[in-house]
Amino acid sequence: MLSALRAAARTRSFSTMPIVDSFTGAIGNTPLIYLKTLSEKTGYKIYGKAEFQNPGGSVKDRAALGLIRHAEDKGLIKPGGTVVEGTAGNTGIGLAHVCRARGYKCVIYMPNTQSQEKIDLLRMLGADVRPVPAVAYENPANYNHQAKEFAESIDNAIWTDQFDNTANAYAHYITTGPEIWEQTGGDIDGFTCSTGTGGTLAGVGKYLKEKSGGKTQVWLADPPGSVLTSYIQSGGKLIERSGSSITEGIGQGRITDNLATFIKDIDGAFTIPDEKSIVMLYELLDSEGLYMGASSALNVVAAVELAEKLGKGSKVATIICDGAYRYQSRLFSKKWLASKGLEEVIPPHLKKYAVLD
C-alpha cells in the first residue's frame, strides 16, 4: 500500500515556483494546456495558454504591467500619480491591480455595453470607473479619446493608450512568445488568437516567426462585426465596420499601432461565428473542465480551423484569455442566450450547463 502511494505521488509531477516580488512578479509564466479530448477528437494537437492563471485573471495583466513599466522607465509618471485608460474591461482590471501594487490612482473609461461583473470588479479594486456611451473610434466621444483628454487635464497622470502604445506588443514579445516557444520545445506549427489592441497577436507572432525562421504560421481570429479578416484577405482594404458579436474586448474597425507592427507578416485570418464560439465554450466546459469566456472559446475554434489547414497531426497554440466568471450572467443564462438566438445551437447534452434563468 505504501509503495503504491509513493508511486502515485511520483506521477503527479509536483513542481515549485520561486518566491516572487509582489503582485507584478506573479504575472506571466502561465501553463500551456494540452486540450486532450479536443485533440483526440480532431486528430490535431491543440494547446491553450492558460492566461486566466495570471494573478488578475486574464492575459491583459501582461499588457497592463508592460504599459506601466514603460511609463516608469520613460519618467512619464511619478509616485502617487494617476493611470488612465479606455478599456472594455480586462486591461482595466489588470491596470487596477498593478496600480494598487505600485501606489497609483486608476481611472477607467469604458463602453457602457460591458458586463456588470467587470464594472463591479474594477470598483472593488479601487478604480474610478466611468462608463460612457459606446460610439465608434472616429467619434470624439469614444471612450479612448475621453480617457486621453482626462489624463492630459490633470498633473502627474498618464494615458496608457493600450491600442497604440507598442509597449503592449513588446510585453508579449518578451514574455508570452518565449514561454510558448519553450513550452512546445520549438515544435509549433501554428499560432492564432483574436485581437482587440493587437498586442498579443503581434508580440507572440513576431517572436514565433523569428524563432522558427518563418515556419510557424500565425493567423488572426476575428469575431463578427470586425473588419480585420476582410482587411487581410483583401490585401489591405479597410471597409466600414458593421455587425456585432457576443464576445467582449475583441474585434476592430481599424489597424491599431500594435497590430501594425506585425500585420504584414500575418499568414491569414478567420471570422468565427458566435454560434461556433458558444458551442465550443460549452464543449470545453464539458470535456476539458475549462470554464472560459467567449473570446477564449473563439480562439480555440480558430486553433482547430488552423490545424485543419495545416494538416493531420499539426500542433497549434492559442490563448485562453480569461475565465467565464466575468460573463456568467450572460453566457450561462437561458434568457440571454435565447435573446441572441444561441440557445438552440447548443447541443442538447450540453444545455444542462445553462443554469441561470
mmCIF file of C-alpha atoms in Angstrom:
data_model
loop_
_atom_site.group_PDB
_atom_site.id
_atom_site.type_symbol
_atom_site.label_atom_id
_atom_site.label_comp_id
_atom_site.label_asym_id
_atom_site.label_seq_id
_atom_site.Cartn_x
_atom_site.Cartn_y
_atom_site.Cartn_z
ATOM 1 C CA MET A 1 0.000 0.000 0.000
ATOM 2 C CA LEU A 2 2.788 2.414 0.953
ATOM 3 C CA SER A 3 4.734 1.701 -2.238
ATOM 4 C CA ALA A 4 1.609 2.344 -4.301
ATOM 5 C CA LEU A 5 1.109 5.735 -2.643
ATOM 6 C CA ARG A 6 4.727 6.656 -3.298
ATOM 7 C CA ALA A 7 4.380 5.680 -6.923
ATOM 8 C CA ALA A 8 1.220 7.792 -7.242
ATOM 9 C CA ALA A 9 2.988 10.787 -5.699
ATOM 10 C CA ARG A 10 5.827 10.473 -8.200
ATOM 11 C CA THR A 11 3.399 10.552 -11.141
ATOM 12 C CA ARG A 12 1.780 13.789 -10.031
ATOM 13 C CA SER A 13 4.826 15.773 -11.165
ATOM 14 C CA PHE A 14 4.705 18.413 -8.451
ATOM 15 C CA SER A 15 6.806 21.477 -9.148
ATOM 16 C CA THR A 16 7.559 24.594 -7.191
ATOM 17 C CA MET A 17 7.979 28.164 -8.346
ATOM 18 C CA PRO A 18 10.339 30.687 -6.767
ATOM 19 C CA ILE A 19 9.043 33.362 -4.415
ATOM 20 C CA VAL A 20 8.067 36.404 -6.489
ATOM 21 C CA ASP A 21 8.108 40.066 -5.576
ATOM 22 C CA SER A 22 4.539 41.364 -5.148
ATOM 23 C CA PHE A 23 1.552 41.077 -7.487
ATOM 24 C CA THR A 24 3.538 42.066 -10.558
ATOM 25 C CA GLY A 25 6.074 39.317 -10.024
ATOM 26 C CA ALA A 26 3.305 36.742 -10.371
ATOM 27 C CA ILE A 27 2.343 37.902 -13.876
ATOM 28 C CA GLY A 28 3.326 35.503 -16.654
ATOM 29 C CA ASN A 29 4.844 32.008 -16.710
ATOM 30 C CA THR A 30 1.384 30.509 -17.191
ATOM 31 C CA PRO A 31 0.906 26.836 -18.145
ATOM 32 C CA LEU A 32 0.308 25.677 -21.699
ATOM 33 C CA ILE A 33 -2.638 23.262 -21.539
ATOM 34 C CA TYR A 34 -2.860 20.327 -23.934
ATOM 35 C CA LEU A 35 -6.556 20.137 -24.783
ATOM 36 C CA LYS A 36 -6.629 16.360 -24.659
ATOM 37 C CA THR A 37 -10.229 15.493 -25.518
ATOM 38 C CA LEU A 38 -10.446 18.057 -28.315
ATOM 39 C CA SER A 39 -7.088 16.972 -29.732
ATOM 40 C CA GLU A 40 -8.008 13.298 -29.708
ATOM 41 C CA LYS A 41 -11.355 14.085 -31.323
ATOM 42 C CA THR A 42 -9.868 16.171 -34.140
ATOM 43 C CA GLY A 43 -6.550 14.422 -34.740
ATOM 44 C CA TYR A 44 -4.535 17.580 -34.108
ATOM 45 C CA LYS A 45 -2.577 18.791 -31.099
ATOM 46 C CA ILE A 46 -4.310 21.884 -29.726
ATOM 47 C CA TYR A 47 -2.775 23.885 -26.880
ATOM 48 C CA GLY A 48 -4.259 26.718 -24.834
ATOM 49 C CA LYS A 49 -2.064 29.210 -22.990
ATOM 50 C CA ALA A 50 -3.722 29.454 -19.566
ATOM 51 C CA GLU A 51 -3.742 33.244 -19.209
ATOM 52 C CA PHE A 52 -6.592 33.044 -16.712
ATOM 53 C CA GLN A 53 -3.895 31.945 -14.252
ATOM 54 C CA ASN A 54 -2.335 35.400 -14.200
ATOM 55 C CA PRO A 55 -2.994 36.982 -10.770
ATOM 56 C CA GLY A 56 -5.522 39.444 -12.195
ATOM 57 C CA GLY A 57 -7.279 36.654 -14.084
ATOM 58 C CA SER A 58 -6.529 37.479 -17.715
ATOM 59 C CA VAL A 59 -3.971 37.884 -20.482
ATOM 60 C CA LYS A 60 -4.290 41.659 -20.077
ATOM 61 C CA ASP A 61 -2.231 41.580 -16.873
ATOM 62 C CA ARG A 62 0.819 41.350 -19.137
ATOM 63 C CA ALA A 63 -0.123 44.434 -21.151
ATOM 64 C CA ALA A 64 -1.031 46.393 -18.019
ATOM 65 C CA LEU A 65 2.340 45.749 -16.431
ATOM 66 C CA GLY A 66 4.179 46.439 -19.689
ATOM 67 C CA LEU A 67 2.415 49.768 -20.229
ATOM 68 C CA ILE A 68 3.074 50.994 -16.690
ATOM 69 C CA ARG A 69 6.697 49.843 -16.716
ATOM 70 C CA HIS A 70 7.192 51.696 -20.000
ATOM 71 C CA ALA A 71 5.842 54.918 -18.439
ATOM 72 C CA GLU A 72 8.051 54.458 -15.376
ATOM 73 C CA ASP A 73 11.147 53.778 -17.472
ATOM 74 C CA LYS A 74 10.472 56.924 -19.535
ATOM 75 C CA GLY A 75 9.869 59.039 -16.423
ATOM 76 C CA LEU A 76 6.307 59.810 -17.527
ATOM 77 C CA ILE A 77 4.749 59.149 -14.122
ATOM 78 C CA LYS A 78 5.934 59.782 -10.577
ATOM 79 C CA PRO A 79 4.934 58.058 -7.315
ATOM 80 C CA GLY A 80 1.316 58.736 -6.391
ATOM 81 C CA GLY A 81 0.339 59.571 -9.960
ATOM 82 C CA THR A 82 -2.789 58.627 -11.897
ATOM 83 C CA VAL A 83 -3.075 55.951 -14.585
ATOM 84 C CA VAL A 84 -5.937 56.493 -17.057
ATOM 85 C CA GLU A 85 -7.135 54.097 -19.744
ATOM 86 C CA GLY A 86 -10.012 53.443 -22.085
ATOM 87 C CA THR A 87 -10.817 49.747 -21.912
ATOM 88 C CA ALA A 88 -13.593 47.239 -22.425
ATOM 89 C CA GLY A 89 -12.654 45.534 -19.189
ATOM 90 C CA ASN A 90 -9.717 43.198 -18.716
ATOM 91 C CA THR A 91 -6.941 45.715 -19.349
ATOM 92 C CA GLY A 92 -8.633 47.979 -16.836
ATOM 93 C CA ILE A 93 -8.736 45.154 -14.300
ATOM 94 C CA GLY A 94 -5.052 44.447 -14.866
ATOM 95 C CA LEU A 95 -4.217 48.144 -14.542
ATOM 96 C CA ALA A 96 -6.270 48.453 -11.351
ATOM 97 C CA HIS A 97 -4.344 45.560 -9.799
ATOM 98 C CA VAL A 98 -0.945 46.892 -10.875
ATOM 99 C CA CYS A 99 -1.864 50.406 -9.676
ATOM 100 C CA ARG A 100 -2.760 49.047 -6.249
ATOM 101 C CA ALA A 101 0.562 47.195 -6.110
ATOM 102 C CA ARG A 102 2.582 50.213 -7.250
ATOM 103 C CA GLY A 103 0.728 53.010 -5.463
ATOM 104 C CA TYR A 104 -1.015 54.763 -8.356
ATOM 105 C CA LYS A 105 -4.587 56.001 -8.717
ATOM 106 C CA CYS A 106 -6.554 54.370 -11.543
ATOM 107 C CA VAL A 107 -9.283 55.888 -13.728
ATOM 108 C CA ILE A 108 -11.058 53.726 -16.300
ATOM 109 C CA TYR A 109 -13.297 54.913 -19.147
ATOM 110 C CA MET A 110 -15.252 52.082 -20.723
ATOM 111 C CA PRO A 111 -18.215 51.464 -23.082
ATOM 112 C CA ASN A 112 -21.465 51.097 -21.170
ATOM 113 C CA THR A 113 -22.116 47.822 -23.034
ATOM 114 C CA GLN A 114 -19.729 45.796 -20.875
ATOM 115 C CA SER A 115 -20.754 43.178 -18.331
ATOM 116 C CA GLN A 116 -21.701 44.307 -14.836
ATOM 117 C CA GLU A 117 -19.271 41.783 -13.360
ATOM 118 C CA LYS A 118 -16.348 43.675 -14.896
ATOM 119 C CA ILE A 119 -17.591 47.070 -13.743
ATOM 120 C CA ASP A 120 -18.178 45.813 -10.204
ATOM 121 C CA LEU A 121 -14.745 44.197 -10.006
ATOM 122 C CA LEU A 122 -12.997 47.372 -11.168
ATOM 123 C CA ARG A 123 -14.735 49.366 -8.461
ATOM 124 C CA MET A 124 -13.874 46.747 -5.837
ATOM 125 C CA LEU A 125 -10.238 47.183 -6.862
ATOM 126 C CA GLY A 126 -10.475 50.897 -6.138
ATOM 127 C CA ALA A 127 -10.666 52.146 -9.702
ATOM 128 C CA ASP A 128 -12.702 55.211 -10.642
ATOM 129 C CA VAL A 129 -14.913 53.661 -13.352
ATOM 130 C CA ARG A 130 -16.585 55.948 -15.890
ATOM 131 C CA PRO A 131 -18.945 54.112 -18.278
ATOM 132 C CA VAL A 132 -19.736 56.165 -21.396
ATOM 133 C CA PRO A 133 -21.929 55.527 -24.468
ATOM 134 C CA ALA A 134 -20.379 53.083 -26.952
ATOM 135 C CA VAL A 135 -19.540 55.052 -30.103
ATOM 136 C CA ALA A 136 -17.091 54.496 -32.957
ATOM 137 C CA TYR A 137 -13.420 55.354 -32.558
ATOM 138 C CA GLU A 138 -13.844 58.189 -35.070
ATOM 139 C CA ASN A 139 -16.328 59.883 -32.729
ATOM 140 C CA PRO A 140 -14.681 62.390 -30.327
ATOM 141 C CA ALA A 141 -16.855 60.947 -27.533
ATOM 142 C CA ASN A 142 -15.268 57.482 -27.897
ATOM 143 C CA TYR A 143 -14.082 56.172 -24.536
ATOM 144 C CA ASN A 144 -10.441 56.169 -25.645
ATOM 145 C CA HIS A 145 -10.497 59.864 -26.544
ATOM 146 C CA GLN A 146 -12.222 60.746 -23.287
ATOM 147 C CA ALA A 147 -9.522 58.869 -21.356
ATOM 148 C CA LYS A 148 -6.746 60.721 -23.201
ATOM 149 C CA GLU A 149 -8.346 64.136 -22.615
ATOM 150 C CA PHE A 150 -8.814 63.471 -18.903
ATOM 151 C CA ALA A 151 -5.207 62.341 -18.440
ATOM 152 C CA GLU A 152 -3.984 65.491 -20.170
ATOM 153 C CA SER A 153 -6.130 67.660 -17.915
ATOM 154 C CA ILE A 154 -4.500 66.671 -14.593
ATOM 155 C CA ASP A 155 -0.960 66.667 -13.223
ATOM 156 C CA ASN A 156 1.210 63.571 -12.876
ATOM 157 C CA ALA A 157 -1.050 61.393 -14.978
ATOM 158 C CA ILE A 158 -0.594 59.110 -17.974
ATOM 159 C CA TRP A 159 -2.960 57.717 -20.569
ATOM 160 C CA THR A 160 -1.555 54.245 -21.146
ATOM 161 C CA ASP A 161 -3.042 54.079 -24.675
ATOM 162 C CA GLN A 162 -3.259 50.295 -24.837
ATOM 163 C CA PHE A 163 -4.326 50.242 -28.501
ATOM 164 C CA ASP A 164 -1.490 52.301 -29.981
ATOM 165 C CA ASN A 165 1.272 52.168 -27.373
ATOM 166 C CA THR A 166 3.515 49.419 -28.722
ATOM 167 C CA ALA A 167 4.843 48.686 -25.237
ATOM 168 C CA ASN A 168 1.779 46.404 -25.207
ATOM 169 C CA ALA A 169 3.013 44.198 -28.080
ATOM 170 C CA TYR A 170 6.552 44.321 -26.711
ATOM 171 C CA ALA A 171 5.373 42.868 -23.386
ATOM 172 C CA HIS A 172 4.135 39.791 -25.255
ATOM 173 C CA TYR A 173 7.261 39.643 -27.420
ATOM 174 C CA ILE A 174 9.479 39.327 -24.350
ATOM 175 C CA THR A 175 7.207 37.109 -22.229
ATOM 176 C CA THR A 176 4.285 35.252 -23.854
ATOM 177 C CA GLY A 177 6.043 34.365 -27.095
ATOM 178 C CA PRO A 178 9.188 32.974 -25.430
ATOM 179 C CA GLU A 179 7.083 30.999 -22.955
ATOM 180 C CA ILE A 180 5.086 29.285 -25.731
ATOM 181 C CA TRP A 181 8.271 28.533 -27.678
ATOM 182 C CA GLU A 182 9.945 27.000 -24.654
ATOM 183 C CA GLN A 183 6.853 25.056 -23.564
ATOM 184 C CA THR A 184 6.490 23.467 -27.011
ATOM 185 C CA GLY A 185 10.209 22.849 -27.380
ATOM 186 C CA GLY A 186 10.069 24.950 -30.530
ATOM 187 C CA ASP A 187 7.818 22.347 -32.175
ATOM 188 C CA ILE A 188 4.842 24.527 -33.037
ATOM 189 C CA ASP A 189 3.221 24.686 -36.475
ATOM 190 C CA GLY A 190 0.719 27.470 -35.868
ATOM 191 C CA PHE A 191 -0.494 30.172 -33.540
ATOM 192 C CA THR A 192 -3.774 32.049 -33.653
ATOM 193 C CA CYS A 193 -5.737 34.393 -31.431
ATOM 194 C CA SER A 194 -8.268 37.185 -31.605
ATOM 195 C CA THR A 195 -7.260 40.827 -31.333
ATOM 196 C CA GLY A 196 -8.572 43.897 -29.595
ATOM 197 C CA THR A 197 -5.477 46.024 -29.249
ATOM 198 C CA GLY A 198 -3.492 43.574 -31.378
ATOM 199 C CA GLY A 199 -0.739 43.374 -28.765
ATOM 200 C CA THR A 200 -0.915 39.644 -28.070
ATOM 201 C CA LEU A 201 -1.045 38.531 -31.706
ATOM 202 C CA ALA A 202 1.679 40.960 -32.766
ATOM 203 C CA GLY A 203 4.072 40.255 -29.907
ATOM 204 C CA VAL A 204 3.669 36.480 -29.829
ATOM 205 C CA GLY A 205 3.501 36.227 -33.606
ATOM 206 C CA LYS A 206 6.706 38.208 -34.135
ATOM 207 C CA TYR A 207 8.623 36.100 -31.630
ATOM 208 C CA LEU A 208 7.415 32.761 -33.013
ATOM 209 C CA LYS A 209 8.117 33.825 -36.591
ATOM 210 C CA GLU A 210 11.653 34.878 -35.690
ATOM 211 C CA LYS A 211 12.470 31.750 -33.674
ATOM 212 C CA SER A 212 11.001 29.346 -36.236
ATOM 213 C CA GLY A 213 12.581 31.063 -39.237
ATOM 214 C CA GLY A 214 9.090 31.722 -40.579
ATOM 215 C CA LYS A 215 7.936 28.104 -40.228
ATOM 216 C CA THR A 216 5.242 28.797 -37.608
ATOM 217 C CA GLN A 217 2.118 30.164 -39.276
ATOM 218 C CA VAL A 218 0.321 32.986 -37.463
ATOM 219 C CA TRP A 219 -3.367 33.629 -38.168
ATOM 220 C CA LEU A 220 -5.753 36.240 -36.838
ATOM 221 C CA ALA A 221 -9.083 35.072 -35.362
ATOM 222 C CA ASP A 222 -11.946 37.552 -35.687
ATOM 223 C CA PRO A 223 -15.457 37.860 -34.251
ATOM 224 C CA PRO A 224 -18.416 39.003 -36.375
ATOM 225 C CA GLY A 225 -18.500 42.774 -36.820
ATOM 226 C CA SER A 226 -14.729 43.175 -37.036
ATOM 227 C CA VAL A 227 -13.083 44.305 -40.298
ATOM 228 C CA LEU A 228 -9.683 42.675 -39.809
ATOM 229 C CA THR A 229 -10.359 39.427 -41.679
ATOM 230 C CA SER A 230 -11.529 41.323 -44.749
ATOM 231 C CA TYR A 231 -8.549 43.684 -44.460
ATOM 232 C CA ILE A 232 -6.072 40.817 -44.504
ATOM 233 C CA GLN A 233 -7.873 38.773 -47.160
ATOM 234 C CA SER A 234 -8.262 41.798 -49.464
ATOM 235 C CA GLY A 235 -4.617 42.790 -49.194
ATOM 236 C CA GLY A 236 -5.194 45.908 -47.151
ATOM 237 C CA LYS A 237 -8.607 47.361 -47.951
ATOM 238 C CA LEU A 238 -10.319 48.764 -44.852
ATOM 239 C CA ILE A 239 -14.110 48.594 -45.003
ATOM 240 C CA GLU A 240 -16.665 50.199 -42.723
ATOM 241 C CA ARG A 241 -17.411 48.198 -39.600
ATOM 242 C CA SER A 242 -20.853 46.614 -39.279
ATOM 243 C CA GLY A 243 -22.498 43.920 -37.176
ATOM 244 C CA SER A 244 -21.755 42.778 -33.635
ATOM 245 C CA SER A 245 -20.715 39.797 -31.554
ATOM 246 C CA ILE A 246 -21.343 38.301 -28.111
ATOM 247 C CA THR A 247 -17.598 38.481 -27.444
ATOM 248 C CA GLU A 248 -16.215 41.405 -25.456
ATOM 249 C CA GLY A 249 -12.982 43.330 -25.951
ATOM 250 C CA ILE A 250 -12.006 41.832 -29.323
ATOM 251 C CA GLY A 251 -12.543 42.797 -32.940
ATOM 252 C CA GLN A 252 -11.645 46.095 -34.565
ATOM 253 C CA GLY A 253 -12.682 48.697 -37.084
ATOM 254 C CA ARG A 254 -9.125 49.923 -37.665
ATOM 255 C CA ILE A 255 -5.483 48.847 -37.665
ATOM 256 C CA THR A 256 -4.010 49.738 -34.288
ATOM 257 C CA ASP A 257 -0.353 50.690 -33.975
ATOM 258 C CA ASN A 258 0.254 47.453 -32.054
ATOM 259 C CA LEU A 259 -1.215 45.336 -34.830
ATOM 260 C CA ALA A 260 0.574 47.416 -37.463
ATOM 261 C CA THR A 261 3.927 46.175 -36.140
ATOM 262 C CA PHE A 262 3.089 42.694 -37.435
ATOM 263 C CA ILE A 263 0.198 42.996 -39.900
ATOM 264 C CA LYS A 264 2.346 42.318 -42.986
ATOM 265 C CA ASP A 265 3.603 39.052 -41.510
ATOM 266 C CA ILE A 266 0.185 37.550 -40.679
ATOM 267 C CA ASP A 267 -0.432 34.442 -42.783
ATOM 268 C CA GLY A 268 -4.227 34.630 -42.823
ATOM 269 C CA ALA A 269 -7.402 35.306 -40.901
ATOM 270 C CA PHE A 270 -10.692 33.665 -39.903
ATOM 271 C CA THR A 271 -14.039 35.094 -38.908
ATOM 272 C CA ILE A 272 -15.582 32.794 -36.318
ATOM 273 C CA PRO A 273 -19.394 32.940 -35.978
ATOM 274 C CA ASP A 274 -20.834 33.391 -32.491
ATOM 275 C CA GLU A 275 -22.644 30.080 -32.899
ATOM 276 C CA LYS A 276 -19.356 28.182 -33.144
ATOM 277 C CA SER A 277 -17.867 30.086 -30.203
ATOM 278 C CA ILE A 278 -20.781 29.378 -27.854
ATOM 279 C CA VAL A 279 -20.834 25.667 -28.726
ATOM 280 C CA MET A 280 -17.085 25.409 -28.144
ATOM 281 C CA LEU A 281 -17.445 27.249 -24.831
ATOM 282 C CA TYR A 282 -19.906 24.627 -23.588
ATOM 283 C CA GLU A 283 -17.964 21.706 -25.077
ATOM 284 C CA LEU A 284 -14.731 22.744 -23.375
ATOM 285 C CA LEU A 285 -16.510 23.012 -20.059
ATOM 286 C CA ASP A 286 -17.980 19.536 -20.507
ATOM 287 C CA SER A 287 -14.942 17.716 -21.910
ATOM 288 C CA GLU A 288 -11.929 19.639 -20.586
ATOM 289 C CA GLY A 289 -13.291 21.168 -17.375
ATOM 290 C CA LEU A 290 -12.370 24.641 -18.621
ATOM 291 C CA TYR A 291 -14.732 27.483 -17.657
ATOM 292 C CA MET A 292 -13.813 30.043 -20.305
ATOM 293 C CA GLY A 293 -15.021 33.335 -21.700
ATOM 294 C CA ALA A 294 -16.370 33.658 -25.236
ATOM 295 C CA SER A 295 -13.188 35.136 -26.718
ATOM 296 C CA SER A 296 -11.224 32.143 -25.417
ATOM 297 C CA ALA A 297 -13.718 29.763 -26.994
ATOM 298 C CA LEU A 298 -13.443 31.684 -30.277
ATOM 299 C CA ASN A 299 -9.663 31.283 -30.117
ATOM 300 C CA VAL A 300 -9.950 27.517 -29.676
ATOM 301 C CA VAL A 301 -12.345 27.238 -32.635
ATOM 302 C CA ALA A 302 -9.796 29.155 -34.713
ATOM 303 C CA ALA A 303 -6.970 26.904 -33.492
ATOM 304 C CA VAL A 304 -8.847 23.835 -34.735
ATOM 305 C CA GLU A 305 -9.581 25.505 -38.081
ATOM 306 C CA LEU A 306 -5.930 26.487 -38.488
ATOM 307 C CA ALA A 307 -4.839 22.937 -37.642
ATOM 308 C CA GLU A 308 -7.201 21.662 -40.345
ATOM 309 C CA LYS A 309 -5.476 23.934 -42.857
ATOM 310 C CA LEU A 310 -2.010 22.852 -41.742
ATOM 311 C CA GLY A 311 -2.797 19.136 -41.932
ATOM 312 C CA LYS A 312 -3.049 15.984 -39.843
ATOM 313 C CA GLY A 313 -1.014 15.930 -36.651
ATOM 314 C CA SER A 314 -0.284 19.659 -36.748
ATOM 315 C CA LYS A 315 0.418 21.475 -33.480
ATOM 316 C CA VAL A 316 -1.367 24.778 -32.879
ATOM 317 C CA ALA A 317 -1.413 27.039 -29.829
ATOM 318 C CA THR A 318 -3.834 29.762 -28.845
ATOM 319 C CA ILE A 319 -4.699 31.987 -25.897
ATOM 320 C CA ILE A 320 -7.221 31.163 -23.172
ATOM 321 C CA CYS A 321 -7.722 34.821 -22.334
ATOM 322 C CA ASP A 322 -9.784 34.600 -19.154
ATOM 323 C CA GLY A 323 -12.432 32.594 -17.320
ATOM 324 C CA ALA A 324 -16.193 32.820 -17.673
ATOM 325 C CA TYR A 325 -16.693 34.316 -14.204
ATOM 326 C CA ARG A 326 -16.802 37.842 -15.616
ATOM 327 C CA TYR A 327 -19.528 36.942 -18.117
ATOM 328 C CA GLN A 328 -21.509 34.170 -16.441
ATOM 329 C CA SER A 329 -24.707 36.203 -16.025
ATOM 330 C CA ARG A 330 -24.892 36.263 -19.822
ATOM 331 C CA LEU A 331 -23.171 33.164 -21.175
ATOM 332 C CA PHE A 332 -24.982 30.763 -18.833
ATOM 333 C CA SER A 333 -28.369 32.485 -18.858
ATOM 334 C CA LYS A 334 -31.110 30.734 -20.832
ATOM 335 C CA LYS A 335 -32.915 34.045 -21.310
ATOM 336 C CA TRP A 336 -29.841 35.873 -22.585
ATOM 337 C CA LEU A 337 -28.834 33.031 -24.911
ATOM 338 C CA ALA A 338 -32.347 32.948 -26.350
ATOM 339 C CA SER A 339 -32.291 36.726 -26.904
ATOM 340 C CA LYS A 340 -29.164 36.255 -29.051
ATOM 341 C CA GLY A 341 -30.588 33.295 -30.951
ATOM 342 C CA LEU A 342 -27.961 30.995 -29.466
ATOM 343 C CA GLU A 343 -29.891 28.733 -27.105
ATOM 344 C CA GLU A 344 -30.890 26.319 -29.850
ATOM 345 C CA VAL A 345 -27.365 25.903 -31.261
ATOM 346 C CA ILE A 346 -26.138 24.353 -28.017
ATOM 347 C CA PRO A 347 -26.286 20.545 -28.271
ATOM 348 C CA PRO A 348 -28.980 19.027 -26.002
ATOM 349 C CA HIS A 349 -26.473 17.193 -23.778
ATOM 350 C CA LEU A 350 -24.711 20.499 -23.008
ATOM 351 C CA LYS A 351 -27.768 22.605 -22.186
ATOM 352 C CA LYS A 352 -27.593 21.413 -18.574
ATOM 353 C CA TYR A 353 -24.843 23.980 -18.017
ATOM 354 C CA ALA A 354 -27.137 26.929 -18.819
ATOM 355 C CA VAL A 355 -28.391 27.053 -15.249
ATOM 356 C CA LEU A 356 -29.323 30.748 -14.983
ATOM 357 C CA ASP A 357 -32.796 31.968 -15.899
#
